[in-house]
Amino acid sequence: MIFWFRNDLRTHDNPALQYFINSFSNTRLSNNSSANTSESVTNMAKAIFFISEKQWQLHDWSPIKVDLIKRHVKQLSEQLTQLNIKLDIVEVDDFQQQIQYLAELTKRYNTNEVVANSELEVNEQARDQQCIDAGINLTLFESDVIVPKGKVLNQSNEMYKVFTPFKRAWLKYIRDHGFDYFPKLIQTEQNEADPAKTSPSELTKRDTDSPSASWPLANVVEQLVIPSFIQDKLAYYDEERDFPAIKATSGLSPYLAIGAISPRYLLRLILNKHPDILLSPDLPLFTWINELVWRDFYRHLIFHNPNLCKHQCFNDKYKSTLWPHNESYFNAWCNGKTGYPLVDAAMRQLNQTGWMHNRLRMVVASFLTKHLLIDWRQGEKYFMQKLIDGDLAANNGGWQWAASTGCDAQPYFRIFNPILQSKRFDPNGEFIRKYLPELSEVPIKELHLPHGYIKKNNLDAYWPAIVDHKEAREAALNFYK
Ligand code: FAD
């Protein structure tokens, strides 16, 4: 039997790996007990991970996300050694070559059994089917959601089209299945590590040359970031999460996106501290869990509507809409040169760091689709090419929400005012000034739309607004109508 790592780069809460380890131990036990000294019984189990840069490029994965994956695969390989598993990291171009390689590998090892966790996206599913068609006995488990996909259905046995009833049914599923539903964690020295044994300086040691160097590895996140988030920030998340100048959110999305941390593991940690929290979804303390439910919601949505992977509008009404395209507007948006400070600062955050605060993702997505009337798919693609946490389900869900084409999306007439959003969520201008230092001299009263001040004071600090907010709003309303 061979284990195939894909979007599940972890040893904890990994159902397929648990099955693999159990099967391997049983096989070894039975081989030993029958005193079989055959050379085919090796001491180490075999796992594989494919680096497929060409395929990843086709899926618009950003270089920073690819780098984070490679760093984690290296770490995973060390963790697996402790579990007596040898991880081969193999470079092949694309899915076709993965299938060929696996077919040859299984032959070489005289087994056709391969174990893995399933992947959600259509191309990945098609690849798995081709593996099965090629004679590989692929056993799949599910590891990417808290509540299994296909288990949260309305009375007509269909996927919910509105988030709140989905959440109610999601909560009911967990309550009905209780704690037993959460699989045991596989312990390795790494995730057991006693911080006293592993010094903080060693934990936070970074590979400074790597593009994702400012993001520590998941073992550090598990030992330092998550406990401190649950201890110090969870209670304030509801109040502070919308302010990009405050570090109030968890920053866990890159790890969830590559499967280095499991969402069930996170929920389990929170339940350890707040055992009754799922009974009180209206409490502010639940707000962060609510985001994990949104994450599940978008994954369940793709499971039931695979065409979303092909970038179709969820809402049929918009399927044949032709968005006018203006290349210079699009370039201005990508490069943070729209003349709206909050939008521009947000795009600079994305371009410089590979991450963007959620409030800002909503603001810039609304601006692109409604102020500039550019097809949401252009923004979706650009985000994937830049984000360290690029994730098809969450990204597609977020873009279709902002563009009003999605499931439980915001209504088309709700158009964020980028100036009011700026005043409300960056009231002291700290975030804007961090990413637009050229505006550091502009007083806070003028900062959110500084053009009048700049002109009056003859400054050469900033570019004009590419569209007028009121006119753009009217145009968007007419277009959507
Ligand atoms: P926290 O606020 O700490 O939330 C915890 C976790 O919940 C996140 O790590 C994430 O996994 C999940 N989550 C939070 N908000 C959402 C949401 N709205 N939808 C789905 N899951 C959520 N998230 C991605 O992981 N990848 C993407 O490619 C992505 N693209 C987005 C595009 C747009 C236009 C929008 C509006 C949102 C997008 N999001 C995406 C959702 C959200 O912005 C990020 O998950 C969040 O900003 C990550 O920061 P955090 O880990 O500190 O989140």
Short mmCIF file of N, CA, C and O in Angstrom, two decimals, residues 364-446:
data_model
loop_
_atom_site.label_atom_id
_atom_site.label_comp_id
_atom_site.label_asym_id
_atom_site.label_seq_id
_atom_site.Cartn_x
_atom_site.Cartn_y
_atom_site.Cartn_z
N VAL A 364 -12.22 45.57 -2.20
CA VAL A 364 -11.61 45.65 -3.54
C VAL A 364 -12.39 44.83 -4.56
O VAL A 364 -12.45 45.18 -5.74
N ALA A 365 -13.03 43.74 -4.09
CA ALA A 365 -13.81 42.92 -5.02
C ALA A 365 -15.07 43.69 -5.45
O ALA A 365 -15.46 43.67 -6.61
N SER A 366 -15.67 44.38 -4.50
CA SER A 366 -16.84 45.20 -4.83
C SER A 366 -16.42 46.31 -5.79
O SER A 366 -17.11 46.60 -6.78
N PHE A 367 -15.28 46.92 -5.53
CA PHE A 367 -14.83 48.03 -6.37
C PHE A 367 -14.59 47.54 -7.81
O PHE A 367 -15.00 48.19 -8.77
N LEU A 368 -13.94 46.39 -7.95
CA LEU A 368 -13.64 45.90 -9.31
C LEU A 368 -14.93 45.58 -10.07
O LEU A 368 -15.08 45.94 -11.23
N THR A 369 -15.84 44.89 -9.38
CA THR A 369 -17.02 44.41 -10.10
C THR A 369 -18.09 45.49 -10.25
O THR A 369 -18.80 45.51 -11.25
N LYS A 370 -18.19 46.39 -9.28
CA LYS A 370 -19.30 47.35 -9.33
C LYS A 370 -18.84 48.75 -9.77
O LYS A 370 -19.48 49.37 -10.60
N HIS A 371 -17.74 49.24 -9.24
CA HIS A 371 -17.28 50.57 -9.68
C HIS A 371 -16.65 50.51 -11.07
O HIS A 371 -16.79 51.43 -11.86
N LEU A 372 -15.94 49.40 -11.34
CA LEU A 372 -15.24 49.32 -12.63
C LEU A 372 -15.96 48.41 -13.62
O LEU A 372 -15.55 48.31 -14.78
N LEU A 373 -16.99 47.73 -13.17
CA LEU A 373 -17.78 46.80 -14.01
C LEU A 373 -16.91 45.79 -14.75
O LEU A 373 -17.12 45.51 -15.93
N ILE A 374 -15.92 45.28 -14.03
CA ILE A 374 -15.05 44.25 -14.63
C ILE A 374 -15.51 42.88 -14.13
O ILE A 374 -15.87 42.72 -12.96
N ASP A 375 -15.49 41.92 -15.03
CA ASP A 375 -15.94 40.56 -14.74
C ASP A 375 -15.23 40.02 -13.48
O ASP A 375 -14.00 40.07 -13.39
N TRP A 376 -16.02 39.50 -12.55
CA TRP A 376 -15.45 39.00 -11.29
C TRP A 376 -14.38 37.93 -11.52
O TRP A 376 -13.48 37.76 -10.71
N ARG A 377 -14.49 37.22 -12.66
CA ARG A 377 -13.52 36.15 -12.93
C ARG A 377 -12.09 36.68 -13.10
O ARG A 377 -11.12 35.99 -12.81
N GLN A 378 -12.00 37.95 -13.58
CA GLN A 378 -10.66 38.56 -13.72
C GLN A 378 -10.04 38.77 -12.33
O GLN A 378 -8.86 38.55 -12.11
N GLY A 379 -10.89 39.22 -11.41
CA GLY A 379 -10.41 39.44 -10.04
C GLY A 379 -10.09 38.13 -9.35
O GLY A 379 -9.10 38.00 -8.63
N GLU A 380 -10.95 37.15 -9.58
CA GLU A 380 -10.76 35.82 -8.97
C GLU A 380 -9.39 35.26 -9.39
O GLU A 380 -8.62 34.76 -8.58
N LYS A 381 -9.10 35.39 -10.69
CA LYS A 381 -7.83 34.86 -11.22
C LYS A 381 -6.64 35.63 -10.63
O LYS A 381 -5.65 35.04 -10.20
N TYR A 382 -6.77 36.96 -10.61
CA TYR A 382 -5.66 37.76 -10.09
C TYR A 382 -5.38 37.41 -8.62
O TYR A 382 -4.22 37.25 -8.22
N PHE A 383 -6.44 37.25 -7.85
CA PHE A 383 -6.27 36.86 -6.44
C PHE A 383 -5.52 35.52 -6.35
O PHE A 383 -4.59 35.37 -5.59
N MET A 384 -5.97 34.53 -7.13
CA MET A 384 -5.32 33.21 -7.06
C MET A 384 -3.83 33.33 -7.38
O MET A 384 -2.99 32.65 -6.78
N GLN A 385 -3.51 34.20 -8.36
CA GLN A 385 -2.11 34.31 -8.78
C GLN A 385 -1.25 35.00 -7.73
O GLN A 385 -0.03 34.96 -7.81
N LYS A 386 -1.89 35.68 -6.78
CA LYS A 386 -1.11 36.43 -5.79
C LYS A 386 -1.21 35.88 -4.37
O LYS A 386 -0.30 36.06 -3.57
N LEU A 387 -2.36 35.28 -4.03
CA LEU A 387 -2.60 34.94 -2.63
C LEU A 387 -1.79 33.74 -2.14
O LEU A 387 -1.70 32.73 -2.84
N ILE A 388 -1.29 33.84 -0.93
CA ILE A 388 -0.63 32.68 -0.31
C ILE A 388 -1.69 31.67 0.15
O ILE A 388 -1.42 30.49 0.28
N ASP A 389 -2.93 32.15 0.38
CA ASP A 389 -3.99 31.25 0.84
C ASP A 389 -4.98 30.93 -0.28
O ASP A 389 -6.12 30.53 -0.01
N GLY A 390 -4.55 31.13 -1.54
CA GLY A 390 -5.46 30.89 -2.67
C GLY A 390 -6.17 29.55 -2.53
O GLY A 390 -5.53 28.51 -2.41
N ASP A 391 -7.49 29.60 -2.55
CA ASP A 391 -8.28 28.38 -2.36
C ASP A 391 -9.50 28.53 -3.24
O ASP A 391 -10.26 29.51 -3.11
N LEU A 392 -9.68 27.59 -4.18
CA LEU A 392 -10.73 27.77 -5.19
C LEU A 392 -12.10 28.02 -4.56
O LEU A 392 -12.81 28.95 -4.94
N ALA A 393 -12.46 27.23 -3.56
CA ALA A 393 -13.82 27.34 -3.01
C ALA A 393 -14.04 28.69 -2.32
O ALA A 393 -15.02 29.39 -2.58
N ALA A 394 -13.11 29.08 -1.43
CA ALA A 394 -13.29 30.33 -0.69
C ALA A 394 -13.15 31.53 -1.62
O ALA A 394 -13.87 32.53 -1.47
N ASN A 395 -12.25 31.43 -2.57
CA ASN A 395 -12.02 32.56 -3.48
C ASN A 395 -13.21 32.75 -4.41
O ASN A 395 -13.73 33.86 -4.56
N ASN A 396 -13.68 31.65 -4.97
CA ASN A 396 -14.84 31.72 -5.85
C ASN A 396 -16.05 32.22 -5.07
O ASN A 396 -16.79 33.09 -5.52
N GLY A 397 -16.22 31.67 -3.85
CA GLY A 397 -17.35 32.09 -3.02
C GLY A 397 -17.28 33.58 -2.72
O GLY A 397 -18.28 34.30 -2.82
N GLY A 398 -16.09 34.05 -2.34
CA GLY A 398 -15.91 35.46 -1.99
C GLY A 398 -16.16 36.37 -3.18
O GLY A 398 -16.84 37.41 -3.06
N TRP A 399 -15.64 35.98 -4.33
CA TRP A 399 -15.84 36.83 -5.52
C TRP A 399 -17.28 36.86 -5.97
O TRP A 399 -17.82 37.91 -6.32
N GLN A 400 -17.92 35.70 -5.96
CA GLN A 400 -19.32 35.69 -6.41
C GLN A 400 -20.22 36.37 -5.38
O GLN A 400 -21.25 36.93 -5.74
N TRP A 401 -19.81 36.34 -4.13
CA TRP A 401 -20.57 37.07 -3.10
C TRP A 401 -20.50 38.57 -3.41
O TRP A 401 -21.52 39.26 -3.45
N ALA A 402 -19.27 39.05 -3.66
CA ALA A 402 -19.08 40.49 -3.88
C ALA A 402 -19.75 40.94 -5.18
O ALA A 402 -20.31 42.04 -5.26
N ALA A 403 -19.68 40.08 -6.20
CA ALA A 403 -20.24 40.46 -7.51
C ALA A 403 -21.75 40.26 -7.57
O ALA A 403 -22.38 40.58 -8.58
N SER A 404 -22.33 39.72 -6.50
CA SER A 404 -23.77 39.45 -6.42
C SER A 404 -24.24 38.36 -7.39
O SER A 404 -25.43 38.25 -7.68
N THR A 405 -23.31 37.54 -7.88
CA THR A 405 -23.71 36.46 -8.80
C THR A 405 -23.78 35.12 -8.07
O THR A 405 -24.12 34.11 -8.68
N GLY A 406 -23.42 35.11 -6.78
CA GLY A 406 -23.21 33.84 -6.08
C GLY A 406 -24.37 33.36 -5.25
O GLY A 406 -25.48 33.90 -5.31
N CYS A 407 -24.07 32.32 -4.45
CA CYS A 407 -25.06 31.72 -3.56
C CYS A 407 -25.09 32.54 -2.27
O CYS A 407 -24.05 32.74 -1.64
N ASP A 408 -26.25 32.99 -1.88
CA ASP A 408 -26.41 33.86 -0.71
C ASP A 408 -25.44 35.05 -0.80
O ASP A 408 -24.79 35.43 0.18
N ALA A 409 -25.39 35.61 -1.99
CA ALA A 409 -24.47 36.74 -2.23
C ALA A 409 -25.09 38.03 -1.74
O ALA A 409 -26.28 38.09 -1.40
N GLN A 410 -24.31 39.10 -1.76
CA GLN A 410 -24.93 40.35 -1.38
C GLN A 410 -25.75 40.87 -2.56
O GLN A 410 -25.40 40.67 -3.72
N PRO A 411 -26.89 41.53 -2.24
CA PRO A 411 -27.76 41.97 -3.34
C PRO A 411 -27.03 42.98 -4.25
O PRO A 411 -26.15 43.69 -3.78
N TYR A 412 -27.41 42.98 -5.52
CA TYR A 412 -26.63 43.77 -6.50
C TYR A 412 -26.60 45.26 -6.17
O TYR A 412 -25.66 45.97 -6.48
N PHE A 413 -27.65 45.72 -5.47
CA PHE A 413 -27.73 47.17 -5.20
C PHE A 413 -26.90 47.56 -3.98
O PHE A 413 -26.81 48.72 -3.65
N ARG A 414 -26.30 46.57 -3.32
CA ARG A 414 -25.43 46.90 -2.20
C ARG A 414 -24.01 47.11 -2.75
O ARG A 414 -23.33 46.18 -3.15
N ILE A 415 -23.65 48.37 -2.81
CA ILE A 415 -22.35 48.71 -3.41
C ILE A 415 -21.52 49.41 -2.36
O ILE A 415 -21.90 50.49 -1.87
N PHE A 416 -20.42 48.81 -1.97
CA PHE A 416 -19.59 49.43 -0.93
C PHE A 416 -19.12 50.81 -1.37
O PHE A 416 -18.62 50.96 -2.49
N ASN A 417 -19.26 51.77 -0.49
CA ASN A 417 -18.69 53.09 -0.74
C ASN A 417 -17.25 53.05 -0.20
O ASN A 417 -17.04 52.97 1.01
N PRO A 418 -16.25 53.11 -1.08
CA PRO A 418 -14.87 52.91 -0.60
C PRO A 418 -14.40 54.02 0.34
O PRO A 418 -13.48 53.80 1.14
N ILE A 419 -15.06 55.16 0.27
CA ILE A 419 -14.63 56.26 1.16
C ILE A 419 -15.21 56.01 2.56
O ILE A 419 -14.52 56.11 3.57
N LEU A 420 -16.50 55.63 2.60
CA LEU A 420 -17.11 55.34 3.92
C LEU A 420 -16.48 54.11 4.57
O LEU A 420 -16.26 54.08 5.78
N GLN A 421 -16.18 53.10 3.75
CA GLN A 421 -15.53 51.90 4.29
C GLN A 421 -14.18 52.28 4.92
O GLN A 421 -13.80 51.79 5.97
N SER A 422 -13.51 53.17 4.25
CA SER A 422 -12.20 53.62 4.72
C SER A 422 -12.33 54.37 6.04
O SER A 422 -11.59 54.11 6.99
N LYS A 423 -13.32 55.28 6.11
CA LYS A 423 -13.51 56.05 7.36
C LYS A 423 -13.89 55.13 8.50
O LYS A 423 -13.48 55.32 9.64
N ARG A 424 -14.70 54.14 8.18
CA ARG A 424 -15.22 53.27 9.23
C ARG A 424 -14.18 52.25 9.71
O ARG A 424 -14.04 52.03 10.91
N PHE A 425 -13.46 51.67 8.77
CA PHE A 425 -12.60 50.55 9.18
C PHE A 425 -11.10 50.89 9.27
O PHE A 425 -10.32 50.07 9.73
N ASP A 426 -10.75 52.09 8.80
CA ASP A 426 -9.36 52.53 9.04
C ASP A 426 -9.44 53.99 9.54
O ASP A 426 -8.87 54.91 8.92
N PRO A 427 -10.14 54.18 10.66
CA PRO A 427 -10.47 55.56 11.08
C PRO A 427 -9.24 56.43 11.35
O PRO A 427 -9.29 57.63 11.13
N ASN A 428 -8.14 55.82 11.76
CA ASN A 428 -6.93 56.63 12.01
C ASN A 428 -5.96 56.61 10.84
O ASN A 428 -4.86 57.16 10.92
N GLY A 429 -6.36 55.93 9.78
CA GLY A 429 -5.51 55.89 8.58
C GLY A 429 -4.22 55.09 8.74
O GLY A 429 -3.34 55.16 7.89
N GLU A 430 -4.14 54.30 9.81
CA GLU A 430 -2.88 53.56 10.05
C GLU A 430 -2.57 52.58 8.91
O GLU A 430 -1.43 52.46 8.47
N PHE A 431 -3.61 51.87 8.49
CA PHE A 431 -3.39 50.87 7.43
C PHE A 431 -3.02 51.57 6.13
O PHE A 431 -2.06 51.19 5.45
N ILE A 432 -3.77 52.62 5.80
CA ILE A 432 -3.50 53.33 4.53
C ILE A 432 -2.08 53.88 4.53
O ILE A 432 -1.32 53.74 3.57
N ARG A 433 -1.69 54.49 5.64
CA ARG A 433 -0.36 55.11 5.66
C ARG A 433 0.76 54.07 5.60
O ARG A 433 1.83 54.33 5.07
N LYS A 434 0.46 52.88 6.13
CA LYS A 434 1.49 51.82 6.08
C LYS A 434 1.80 51.45 4.61
O LYS A 434 2.95 51.27 4.24
N TYR A 435 0.76 51.31 3.81
CA TYR A 435 0.98 50.86 2.44
C TYR A 435 1.05 52.01 1.43
O TYR A 435 1.48 51.80 0.29
N LEU A 436 0.60 53.21 1.82
CA LEU A 436 0.73 54.36 0.92
C LEU A 436 1.50 55.46 1.67
O LEU A 436 0.93 56.49 2.04
N PRO A 437 2.80 55.23 1.88
CA PRO A 437 3.56 56.21 2.67
C PRO A 437 3.55 57.59 2.02
O PRO A 437 3.75 58.60 2.70
N GLU A 438 3.29 57.66 0.71
CA GLU A 438 3.26 58.97 0.04
C GLU A 438 2.14 59.85 0.58
O GLU A 438 2.11 61.05 0.35
N LEU A 439 1.19 59.23 1.31
CA LEU A 439 0.08 60.02 1.87
C LEU A 439 0.31 60.32 3.36
O LEU A 439 -0.60 60.78 4.05
N SER A 440 1.53 60.07 3.84
CA SER A 440 1.74 60.18 5.29
C SER A 440 1.53 61.61 5.80
O SER A 440 1.17 61.80 6.95
N GLU A 441 1.73 62.60 4.93
CA GLU A 441 1.57 64.00 5.38
C GLU A 441 0.12 64.47 5.33
O GLU A 441 -0.21 65.53 5.85
N VAL A 442 -0.74 63.70 4.65
CA VAL A 442 -2.13 64.16 4.49
C VAL A 442 -2.87 63.99 5.82
O VAL A 442 -2.84 62.92 6.41
N PRO A 443 -3.53 65.07 6.31
CA PRO A 443 -4.23 64.93 7.60
C PRO A 443 -5.37 63.92 7.51
O PRO A 443 -5.96 63.72 6.44
N ILE A 444 -5.66 63.30 8.66
CA ILE A 444 -6.61 62.19 8.68
C ILE A 444 -7.98 62.59 8.10
O ILE A 444 -8.62 61.79 7.41
N LYS A 445 -8.39 63.83 8.35
CA LYS A 445 -9.71 64.27 7.86
C LYS A 445 -9.81 64.17 6.33
O LYS A 445 -10.87 63.97 5.76
N GLU A 446 -8.66 64.33 5.66
CA GLU A 446 -8.64 64.35 4.19
C GLU A 446 -8.18 63.02 3.60
O GLU A 446 -8.28 62.82 2.39
#
